[in-house]
mmCIF file of C-alpha atoms in Angstrom:
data_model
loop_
_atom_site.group_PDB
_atom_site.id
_atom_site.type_symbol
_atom_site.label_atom_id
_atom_site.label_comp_id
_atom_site.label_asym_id
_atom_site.label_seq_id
_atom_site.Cartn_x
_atom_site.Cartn_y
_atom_site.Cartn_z
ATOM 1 C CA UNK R 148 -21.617 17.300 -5.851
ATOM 2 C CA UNK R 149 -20.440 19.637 -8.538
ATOM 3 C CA UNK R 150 -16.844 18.974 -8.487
ATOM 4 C CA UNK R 151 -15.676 18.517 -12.094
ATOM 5 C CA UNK R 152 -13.273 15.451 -12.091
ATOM 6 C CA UNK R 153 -9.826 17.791 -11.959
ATOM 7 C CA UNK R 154 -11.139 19.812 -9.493
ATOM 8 C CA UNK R 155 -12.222 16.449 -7.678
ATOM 9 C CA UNK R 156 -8.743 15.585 -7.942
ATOM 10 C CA UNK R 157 -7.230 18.185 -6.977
ATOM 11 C CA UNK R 158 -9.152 18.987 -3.550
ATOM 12 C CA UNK R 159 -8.788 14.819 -2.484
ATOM 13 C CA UNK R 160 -5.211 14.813 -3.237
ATOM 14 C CA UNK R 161 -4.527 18.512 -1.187
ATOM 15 C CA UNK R 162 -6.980 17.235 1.301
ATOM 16 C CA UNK R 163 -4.830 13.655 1.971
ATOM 17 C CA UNK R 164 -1.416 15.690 1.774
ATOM 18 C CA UNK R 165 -2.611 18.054 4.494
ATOM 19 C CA UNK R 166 -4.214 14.958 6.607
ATOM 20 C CA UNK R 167 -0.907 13.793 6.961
ATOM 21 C CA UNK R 168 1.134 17.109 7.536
ATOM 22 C CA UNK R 169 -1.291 17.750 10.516
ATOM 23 C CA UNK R 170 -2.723 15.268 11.968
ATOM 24 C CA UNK R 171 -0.934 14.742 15.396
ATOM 25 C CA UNK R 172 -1.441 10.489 14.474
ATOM 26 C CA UNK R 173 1.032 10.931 12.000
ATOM 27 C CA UNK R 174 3.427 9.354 15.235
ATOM 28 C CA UNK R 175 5.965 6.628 16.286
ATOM 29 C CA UNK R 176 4.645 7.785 19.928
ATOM 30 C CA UNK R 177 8.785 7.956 20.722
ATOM 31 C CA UNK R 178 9.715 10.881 23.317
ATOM 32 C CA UNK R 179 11.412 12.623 19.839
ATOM 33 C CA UNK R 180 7.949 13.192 18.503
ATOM 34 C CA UNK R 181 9.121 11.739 15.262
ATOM 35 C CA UNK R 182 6.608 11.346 12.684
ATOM 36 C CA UNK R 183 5.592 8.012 11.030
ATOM 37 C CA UNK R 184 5.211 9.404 7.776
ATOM 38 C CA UNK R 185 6.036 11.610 5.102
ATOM 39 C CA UNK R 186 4.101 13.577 2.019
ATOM 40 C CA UNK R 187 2.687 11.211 0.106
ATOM 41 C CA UNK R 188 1.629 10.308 -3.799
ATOM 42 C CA UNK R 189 -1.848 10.363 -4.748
ATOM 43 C CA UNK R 190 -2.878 8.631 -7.711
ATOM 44 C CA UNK R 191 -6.803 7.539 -8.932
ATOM 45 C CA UNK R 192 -7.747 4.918 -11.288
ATOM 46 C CA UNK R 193 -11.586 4.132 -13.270
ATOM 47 C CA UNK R 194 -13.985 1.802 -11.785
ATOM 48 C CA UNK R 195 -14.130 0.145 -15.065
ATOM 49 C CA UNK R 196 -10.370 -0.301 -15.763
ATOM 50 C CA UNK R 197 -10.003 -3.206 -17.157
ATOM 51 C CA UNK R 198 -7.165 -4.369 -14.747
ATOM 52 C CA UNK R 199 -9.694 -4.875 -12.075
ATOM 53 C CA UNK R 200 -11.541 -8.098 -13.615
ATOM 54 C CA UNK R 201 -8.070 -8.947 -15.107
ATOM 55 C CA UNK R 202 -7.112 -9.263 -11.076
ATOM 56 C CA UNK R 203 -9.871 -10.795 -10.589
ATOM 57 C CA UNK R 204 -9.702 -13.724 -13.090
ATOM 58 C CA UNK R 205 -6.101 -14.187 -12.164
ATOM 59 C CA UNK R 206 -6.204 -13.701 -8.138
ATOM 60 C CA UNK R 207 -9.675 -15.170 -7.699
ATOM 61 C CA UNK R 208 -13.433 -14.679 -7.452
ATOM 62 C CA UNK R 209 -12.929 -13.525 -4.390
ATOM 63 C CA UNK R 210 -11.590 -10.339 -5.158
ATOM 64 C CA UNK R 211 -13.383 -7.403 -5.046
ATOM 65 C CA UNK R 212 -14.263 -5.200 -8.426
ATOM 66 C CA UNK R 213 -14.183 -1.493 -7.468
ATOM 67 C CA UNK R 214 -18.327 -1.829 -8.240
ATOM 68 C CA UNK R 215 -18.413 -5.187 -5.701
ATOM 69 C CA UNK R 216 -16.896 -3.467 -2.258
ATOM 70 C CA UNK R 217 -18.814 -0.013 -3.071
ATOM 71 C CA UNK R 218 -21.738 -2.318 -2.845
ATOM 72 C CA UNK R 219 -20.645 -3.955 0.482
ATOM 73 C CA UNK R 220 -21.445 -0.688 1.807
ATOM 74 C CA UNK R 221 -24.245 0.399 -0.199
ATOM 75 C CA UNK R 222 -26.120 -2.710 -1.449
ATOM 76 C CA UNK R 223 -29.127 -1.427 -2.321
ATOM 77 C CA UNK R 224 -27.347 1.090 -5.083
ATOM 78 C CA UNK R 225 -26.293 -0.923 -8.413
ATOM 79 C CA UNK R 226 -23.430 1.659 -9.106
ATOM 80 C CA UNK R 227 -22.070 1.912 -12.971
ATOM 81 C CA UNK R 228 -18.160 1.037 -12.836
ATOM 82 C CA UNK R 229 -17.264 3.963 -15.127
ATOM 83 C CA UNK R 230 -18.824 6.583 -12.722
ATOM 84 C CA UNK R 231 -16.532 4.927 -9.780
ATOM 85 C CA UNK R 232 -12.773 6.285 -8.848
ATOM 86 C CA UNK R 233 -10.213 4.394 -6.856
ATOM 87 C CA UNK R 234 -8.196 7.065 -4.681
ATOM 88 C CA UNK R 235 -4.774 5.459 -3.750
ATOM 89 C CA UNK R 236 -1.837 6.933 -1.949
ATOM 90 C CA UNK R 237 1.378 5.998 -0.763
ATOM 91 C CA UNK R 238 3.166 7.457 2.366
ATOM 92 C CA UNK R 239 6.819 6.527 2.395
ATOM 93 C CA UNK R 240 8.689 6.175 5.564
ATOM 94 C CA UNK R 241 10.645 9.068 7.062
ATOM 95 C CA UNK R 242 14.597 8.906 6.491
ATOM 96 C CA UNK R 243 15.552 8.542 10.322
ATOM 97 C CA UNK R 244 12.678 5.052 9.792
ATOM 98 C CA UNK R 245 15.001 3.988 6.800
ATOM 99 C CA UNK R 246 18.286 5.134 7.822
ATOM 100 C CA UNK R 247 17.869 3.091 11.128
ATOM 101 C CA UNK R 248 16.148 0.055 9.328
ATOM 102 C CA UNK R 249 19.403 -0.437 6.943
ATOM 103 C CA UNK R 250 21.369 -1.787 9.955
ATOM 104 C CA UNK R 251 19.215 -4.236 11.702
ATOM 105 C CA UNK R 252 19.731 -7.379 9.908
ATOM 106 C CA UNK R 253 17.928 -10.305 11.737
ATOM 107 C CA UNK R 254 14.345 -8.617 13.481
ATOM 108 C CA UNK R 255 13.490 -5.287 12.113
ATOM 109 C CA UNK R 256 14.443 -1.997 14.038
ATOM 110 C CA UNK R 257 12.168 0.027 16.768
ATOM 111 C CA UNK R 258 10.940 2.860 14.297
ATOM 112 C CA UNK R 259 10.757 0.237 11.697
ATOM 113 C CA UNK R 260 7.863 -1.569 14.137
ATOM 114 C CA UNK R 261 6.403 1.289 15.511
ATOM 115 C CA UNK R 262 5.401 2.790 12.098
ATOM 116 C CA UNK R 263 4.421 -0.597 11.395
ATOM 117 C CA UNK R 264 1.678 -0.196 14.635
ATOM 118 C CA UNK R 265 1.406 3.421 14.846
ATOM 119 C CA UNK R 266 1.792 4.496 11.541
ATOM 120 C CA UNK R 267 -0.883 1.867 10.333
ATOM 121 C CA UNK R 268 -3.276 2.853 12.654
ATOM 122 C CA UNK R 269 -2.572 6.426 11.599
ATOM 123 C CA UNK R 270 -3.016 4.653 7.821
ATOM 124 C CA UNK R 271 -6.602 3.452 9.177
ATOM 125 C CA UNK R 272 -7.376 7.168 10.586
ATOM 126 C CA UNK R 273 -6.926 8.256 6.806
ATOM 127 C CA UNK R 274 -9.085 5.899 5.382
ATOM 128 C CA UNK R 275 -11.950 6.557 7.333
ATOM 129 C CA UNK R 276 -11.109 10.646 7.085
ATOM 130 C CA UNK R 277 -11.153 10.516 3.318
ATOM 131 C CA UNK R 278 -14.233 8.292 3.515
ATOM 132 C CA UNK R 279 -16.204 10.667 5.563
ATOM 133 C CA UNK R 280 -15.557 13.824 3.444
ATOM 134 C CA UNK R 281 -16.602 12.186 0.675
ATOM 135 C CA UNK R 282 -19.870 11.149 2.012
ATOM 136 C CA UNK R 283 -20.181 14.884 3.541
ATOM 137 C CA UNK R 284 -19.976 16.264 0.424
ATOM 138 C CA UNK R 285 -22.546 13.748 -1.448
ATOM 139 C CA UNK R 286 -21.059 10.690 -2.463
ATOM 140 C CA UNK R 287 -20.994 7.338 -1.572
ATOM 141 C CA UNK R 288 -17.535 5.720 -0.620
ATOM 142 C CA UNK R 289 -15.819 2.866 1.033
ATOM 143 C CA UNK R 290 -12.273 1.870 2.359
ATOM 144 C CA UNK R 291 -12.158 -2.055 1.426
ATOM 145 C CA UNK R 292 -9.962 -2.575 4.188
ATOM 146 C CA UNK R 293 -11.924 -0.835 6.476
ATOM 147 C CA UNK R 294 -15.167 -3.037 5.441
ATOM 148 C CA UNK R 295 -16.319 -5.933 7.849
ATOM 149 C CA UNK R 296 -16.676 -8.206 4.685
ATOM 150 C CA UNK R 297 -12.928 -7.498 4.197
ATOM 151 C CA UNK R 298 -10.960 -10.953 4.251
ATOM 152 C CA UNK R 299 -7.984 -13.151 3.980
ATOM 153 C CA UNK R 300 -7.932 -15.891 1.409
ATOM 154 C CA UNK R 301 -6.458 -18.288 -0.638
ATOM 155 C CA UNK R 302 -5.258 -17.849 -4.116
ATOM 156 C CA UNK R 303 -4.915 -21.132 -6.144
ATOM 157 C CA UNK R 304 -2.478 -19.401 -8.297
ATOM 158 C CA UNK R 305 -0.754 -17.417 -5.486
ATOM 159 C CA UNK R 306 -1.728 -18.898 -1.840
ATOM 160 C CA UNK R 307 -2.216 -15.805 0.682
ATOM 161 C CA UNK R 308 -4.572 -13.263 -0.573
ATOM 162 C CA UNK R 309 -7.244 -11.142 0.180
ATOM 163 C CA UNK R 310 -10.527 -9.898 -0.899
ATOM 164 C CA UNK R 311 -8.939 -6.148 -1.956
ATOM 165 C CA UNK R 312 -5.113 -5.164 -2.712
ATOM 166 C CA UNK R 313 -3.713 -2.000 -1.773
ATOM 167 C CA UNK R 314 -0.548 -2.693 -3.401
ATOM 168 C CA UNK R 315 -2.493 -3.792 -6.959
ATOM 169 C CA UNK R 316 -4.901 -1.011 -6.391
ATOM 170 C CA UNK R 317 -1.944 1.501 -6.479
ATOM 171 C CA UNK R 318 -0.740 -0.084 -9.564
ATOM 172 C CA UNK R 319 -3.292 0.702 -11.618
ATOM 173 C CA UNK R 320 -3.691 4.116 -10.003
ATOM 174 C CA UNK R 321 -0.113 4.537 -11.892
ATOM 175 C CA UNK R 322 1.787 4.730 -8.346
ATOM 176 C CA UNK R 323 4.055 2.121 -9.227
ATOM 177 C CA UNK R 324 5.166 -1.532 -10.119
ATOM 178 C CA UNK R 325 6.130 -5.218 -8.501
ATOM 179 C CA UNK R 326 9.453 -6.187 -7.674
ATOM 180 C CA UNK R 327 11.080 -9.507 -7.035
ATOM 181 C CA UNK R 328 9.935 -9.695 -3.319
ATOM 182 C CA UNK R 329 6.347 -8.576 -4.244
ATOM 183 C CA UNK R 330 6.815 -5.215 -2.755
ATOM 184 C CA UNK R 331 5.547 -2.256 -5.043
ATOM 185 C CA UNK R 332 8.056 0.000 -6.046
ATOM 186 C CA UNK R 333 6.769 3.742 -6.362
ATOM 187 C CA UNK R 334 8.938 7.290 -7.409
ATOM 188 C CA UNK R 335 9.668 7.077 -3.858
ATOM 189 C CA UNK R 336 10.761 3.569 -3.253
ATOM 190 C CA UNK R 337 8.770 1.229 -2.013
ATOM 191 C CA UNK R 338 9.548 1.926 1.690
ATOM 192 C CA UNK R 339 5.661 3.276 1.561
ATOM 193 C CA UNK R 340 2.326 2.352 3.210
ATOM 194 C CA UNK R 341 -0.450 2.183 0.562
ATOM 195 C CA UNK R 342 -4.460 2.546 1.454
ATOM 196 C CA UNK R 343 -7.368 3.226 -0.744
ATOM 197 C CA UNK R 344 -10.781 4.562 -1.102
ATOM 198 C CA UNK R 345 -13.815 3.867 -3.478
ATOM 199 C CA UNK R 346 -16.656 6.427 -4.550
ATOM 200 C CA UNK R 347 -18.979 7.556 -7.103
ATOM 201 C CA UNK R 348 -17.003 10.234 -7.449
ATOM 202 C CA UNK R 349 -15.516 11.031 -11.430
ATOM 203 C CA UNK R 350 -11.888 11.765 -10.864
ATOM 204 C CA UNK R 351 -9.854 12.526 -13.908
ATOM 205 C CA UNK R 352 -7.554 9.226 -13.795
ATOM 206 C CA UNK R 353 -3.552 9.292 -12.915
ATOM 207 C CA UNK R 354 -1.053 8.673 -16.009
ATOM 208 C CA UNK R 355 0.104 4.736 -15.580
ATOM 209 C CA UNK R 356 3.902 5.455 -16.981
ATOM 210 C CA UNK R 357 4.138 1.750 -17.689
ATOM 211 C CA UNK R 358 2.554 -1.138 -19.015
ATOM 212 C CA UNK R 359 4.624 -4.058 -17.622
ATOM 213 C CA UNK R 360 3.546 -4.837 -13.949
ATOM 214 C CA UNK R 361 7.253 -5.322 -12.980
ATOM 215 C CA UNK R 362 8.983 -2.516 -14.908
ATOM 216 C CA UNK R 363 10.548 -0.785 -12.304
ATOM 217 C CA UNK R 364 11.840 -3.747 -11.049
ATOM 218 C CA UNK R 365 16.209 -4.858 -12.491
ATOM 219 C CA UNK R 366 15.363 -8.219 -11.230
ATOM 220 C CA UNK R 367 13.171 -8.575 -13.941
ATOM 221 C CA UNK R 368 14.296 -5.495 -16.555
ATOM 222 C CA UNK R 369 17.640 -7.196 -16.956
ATOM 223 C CA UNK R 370 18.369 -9.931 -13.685
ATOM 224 C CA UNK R 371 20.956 -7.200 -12.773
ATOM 225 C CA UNK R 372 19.849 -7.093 -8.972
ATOM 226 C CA UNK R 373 18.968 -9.746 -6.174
ATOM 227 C CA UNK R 374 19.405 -7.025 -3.249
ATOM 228 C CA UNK R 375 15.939 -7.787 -1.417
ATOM 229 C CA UNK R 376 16.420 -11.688 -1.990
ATOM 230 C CA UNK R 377 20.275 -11.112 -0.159
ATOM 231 C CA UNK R 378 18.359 -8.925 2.786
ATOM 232 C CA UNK R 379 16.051 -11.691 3.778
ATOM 233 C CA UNK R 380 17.258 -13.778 6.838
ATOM 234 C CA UNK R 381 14.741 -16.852 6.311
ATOM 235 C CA UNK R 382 15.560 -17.282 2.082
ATOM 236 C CA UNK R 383 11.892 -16.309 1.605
ATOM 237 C CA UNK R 384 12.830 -14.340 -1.662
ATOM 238 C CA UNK R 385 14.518 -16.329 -4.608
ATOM 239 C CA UNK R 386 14.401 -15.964 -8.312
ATOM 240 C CA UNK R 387 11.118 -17.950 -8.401
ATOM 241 C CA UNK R 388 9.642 -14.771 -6.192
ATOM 242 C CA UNK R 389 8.186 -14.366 -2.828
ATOM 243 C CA UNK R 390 7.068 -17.453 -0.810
ATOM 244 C CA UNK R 391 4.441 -15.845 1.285
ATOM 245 C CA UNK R 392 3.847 -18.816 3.466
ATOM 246 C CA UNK R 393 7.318 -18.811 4.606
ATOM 247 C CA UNK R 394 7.797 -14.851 5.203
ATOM 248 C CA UNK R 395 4.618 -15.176 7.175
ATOM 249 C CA UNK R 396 5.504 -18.202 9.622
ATOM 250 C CA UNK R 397 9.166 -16.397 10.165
ATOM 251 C CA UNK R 398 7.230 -13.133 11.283
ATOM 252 C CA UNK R 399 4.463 -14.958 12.994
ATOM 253 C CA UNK R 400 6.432 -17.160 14.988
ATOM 254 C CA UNK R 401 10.088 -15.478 15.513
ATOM 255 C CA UNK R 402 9.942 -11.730 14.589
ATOM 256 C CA UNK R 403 6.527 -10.790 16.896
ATOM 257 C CA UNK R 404 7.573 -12.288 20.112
ATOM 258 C CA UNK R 405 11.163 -10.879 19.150
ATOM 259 C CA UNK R 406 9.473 -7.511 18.671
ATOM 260 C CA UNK R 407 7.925 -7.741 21.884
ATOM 261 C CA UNK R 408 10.995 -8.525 23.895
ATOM 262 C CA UNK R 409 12.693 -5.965 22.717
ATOM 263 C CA UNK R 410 10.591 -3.123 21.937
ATOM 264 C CA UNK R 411 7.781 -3.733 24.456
ATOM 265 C CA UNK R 412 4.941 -3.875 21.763
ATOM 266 C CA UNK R 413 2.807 -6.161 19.499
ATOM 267 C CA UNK R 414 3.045 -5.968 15.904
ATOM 268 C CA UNK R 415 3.788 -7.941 13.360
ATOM 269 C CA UNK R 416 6.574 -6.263 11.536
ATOM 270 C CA UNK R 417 9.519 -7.450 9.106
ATOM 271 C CA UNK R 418 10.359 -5.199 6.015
ATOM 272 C CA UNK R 419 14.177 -6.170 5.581
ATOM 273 C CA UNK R 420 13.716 -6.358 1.909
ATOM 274 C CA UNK R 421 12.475 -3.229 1.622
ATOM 275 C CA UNK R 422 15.394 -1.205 2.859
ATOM 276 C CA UNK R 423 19.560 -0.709 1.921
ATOM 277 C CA UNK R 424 18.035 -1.915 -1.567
ATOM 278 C CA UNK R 425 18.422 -0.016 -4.965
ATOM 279 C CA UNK R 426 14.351 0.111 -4.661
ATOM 280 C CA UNK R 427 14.612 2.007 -1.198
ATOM 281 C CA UNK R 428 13.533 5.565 -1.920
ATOM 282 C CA UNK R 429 13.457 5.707 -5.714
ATOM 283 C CA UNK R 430 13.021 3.870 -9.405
ATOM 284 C CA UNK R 431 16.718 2.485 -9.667
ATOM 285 C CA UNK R 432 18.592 2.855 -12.639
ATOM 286 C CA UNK R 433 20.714 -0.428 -13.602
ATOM 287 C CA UNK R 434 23.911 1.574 -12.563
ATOM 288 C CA UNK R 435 22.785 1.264 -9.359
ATOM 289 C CA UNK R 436 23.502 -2.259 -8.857
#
C-alpha cells in the first residue's frame, strides 16, 4: 500500500483498459467473435464529495454513501469518507453494436441484446477483477452492485431506484451528464455500460468539466433536440423526462419474450433512445440537431 494517489490512478485505470482488451469475456458469443465492448473512460471521485449525501437527501435514505456500502462489506471498519475513492468507468458499445441498433425500430437488435447479457456479465467479471486486486494489494473494496445488500427501491421523488447508481456515480467521477431520457451522456456517447468500485484507496480525483447535471444534454442547454423522446416506441420519454414505470412494463412484458423469440435468449434489453441520436457516440454540438 504505497501507491501515491497518481500512481494509484494510473495503474487502476491501465489495469481496467487492459481487462477489457484481453479478457476473452469481452464477447457477444456470435460465430464472428465480435467483442461486446470497447476501451473505456476511467474516472474516480472522493468519498466525501459532497454530491454523495446531496444524492442521498434527494434520491432517498436508502442510498448508499461511498462510506455506507464499503461498510456492507467491512462492518467492523468505521472508514473516514475522505480516505475513500469511487473508481467508475464506462465501456461504450462497439460500432458494428450501434451501427446495427440504428435500424431496429420496435424491439432492439441481436448485438444490441447480447451485449446487454454477455457484455453485462462481462461488466460483472470487471467488477469483481478490480475488486480483487485491490484487496491483493492491501485495501479494502467493494462493487455495490456486486453486494448481497444491493437493492431495488422506491424513490418518493423519482419511483424506481436503487440502493447505489452507476450512472450518478460516474457523474461525479466527471464521466459525464443526464439527458432527457435519463441516460448519461459521456465523451463517447452514452451508448456505454457504467460499473464502479469503492476502496480505501487515495486516488487523485478526475476533473468534473461541468457543474450542471444535464449540461451535455440540447434538450435542456437550449430545447433544440427531442431525438431519444422520437426513438421511443411506447412515448416513455416526453419533455417532463423519463417515466420509468412505463419503459419498464414495455420491456418487461413485450420486448423480453420478443427477445426470446427472436434471438433465442433471455434478457431484458431496450436501448432505442440511446442510438441514431445526436448523444450516440459523442457530446453534441447544437448544430447537430
Amino acid at each position: 500500500m504505497i501507491d501515491t494517489p497518481r500512481q494509484a490512478k494510473q495503474w487502476i485505470t491501465s489495469f481496467i483498459e487492459e481487462f477489457i482488451n484481453i479478457d476473452p469475456d469481452n464477447t457477444l458469443q456470435l460465430e464472428t467473435g465480435e467483442k461486446a465492448w470497447e476501451k473505456p473512460l476511467v474516472g474516480f471521485a472522493n468519498g466525501a464529495d459532497d454530491y454523495f449525501p446531496f444524492f442521498k437527501k434527494d434520491i432517498g435514505e436508502f442510498f448508499w454513501l461511498p462510506k455506507e456500502a464499503l461498510q456492507k462489506g467491512y462492518s467492523e471498519i468505521d472508514f473516514e469518507p475522505s480516505k475513500l475513492t469511487v473508481i467508475s468507468w464506462a465501456i461504450p458499445h462497439t460500432k458494428q453494436i450501434k451501427m446495427e441498433h440504428r435500424k431496429a425500430t420496435q424491439i432492439p437488435s441481436e448485438r444490441w441484446s447480447r451485449a446487454r447479457l454477455y457484455g453485462e456479465a462481462f461488466n460483472n467479471k470487471l467488477r469483481q477483477r478490480v475488486v480483487d486486486v485491490l484487496t491483493h494489494k492491501g485495501y479494502h473494496a467493494v462493487s455495490p452492485m456486486l453486494l448481497p445488500s444491493f437493492r431495488r427501491e422506491d424513490s418518493a421523488k423519482y419511483g424506481y431506484a436503487s440502493s447505489w447508481s452507476e450512472r450518478h456515480a460516474a457523474f461525479v467521477c466527471g464521466l459525464g451528464t443526464f439527458g432527457l431520457s435519463d441516460g448519461l451522456i459521456t465523451p463517447v456517447g452514452k451508448t456505454v455500460r457504467f460499473g464502479s468500485v469503492i476502496a480505501d484507496i487515495e486516488v487523485e480525483p478526475s476533473q468534473r468539466p461541468y457543474n450542471d447535471p444535464h449540461h451535455y444534454c440540447l434538450f435542456f442547454r437550449d430545447n433544440s433536440c427531442t431525438k431519444c423522446a422520437e426513438r421511443c416506441p411506447v412515448n416513455a420519454i416526453t419533455d417532463d423526462g423519463h417515466d420509468k414505470a412505463k419503459c419498464k412494463n414495455f420491456i418487461r412484458e413485450k420486448l423480453t419474450p420478443a427477445i426470446k423469440s427472436n434471438y433465442k435468449i433471455e434478457i431484458h434489453a431496450c436501448g432505442l433512445c440511446q442510438t441514431k441520436v445526436p448523444c450516440e457516440s459523442k457530446i453534441p454540438k447544437p448544430s447537430q440537431v
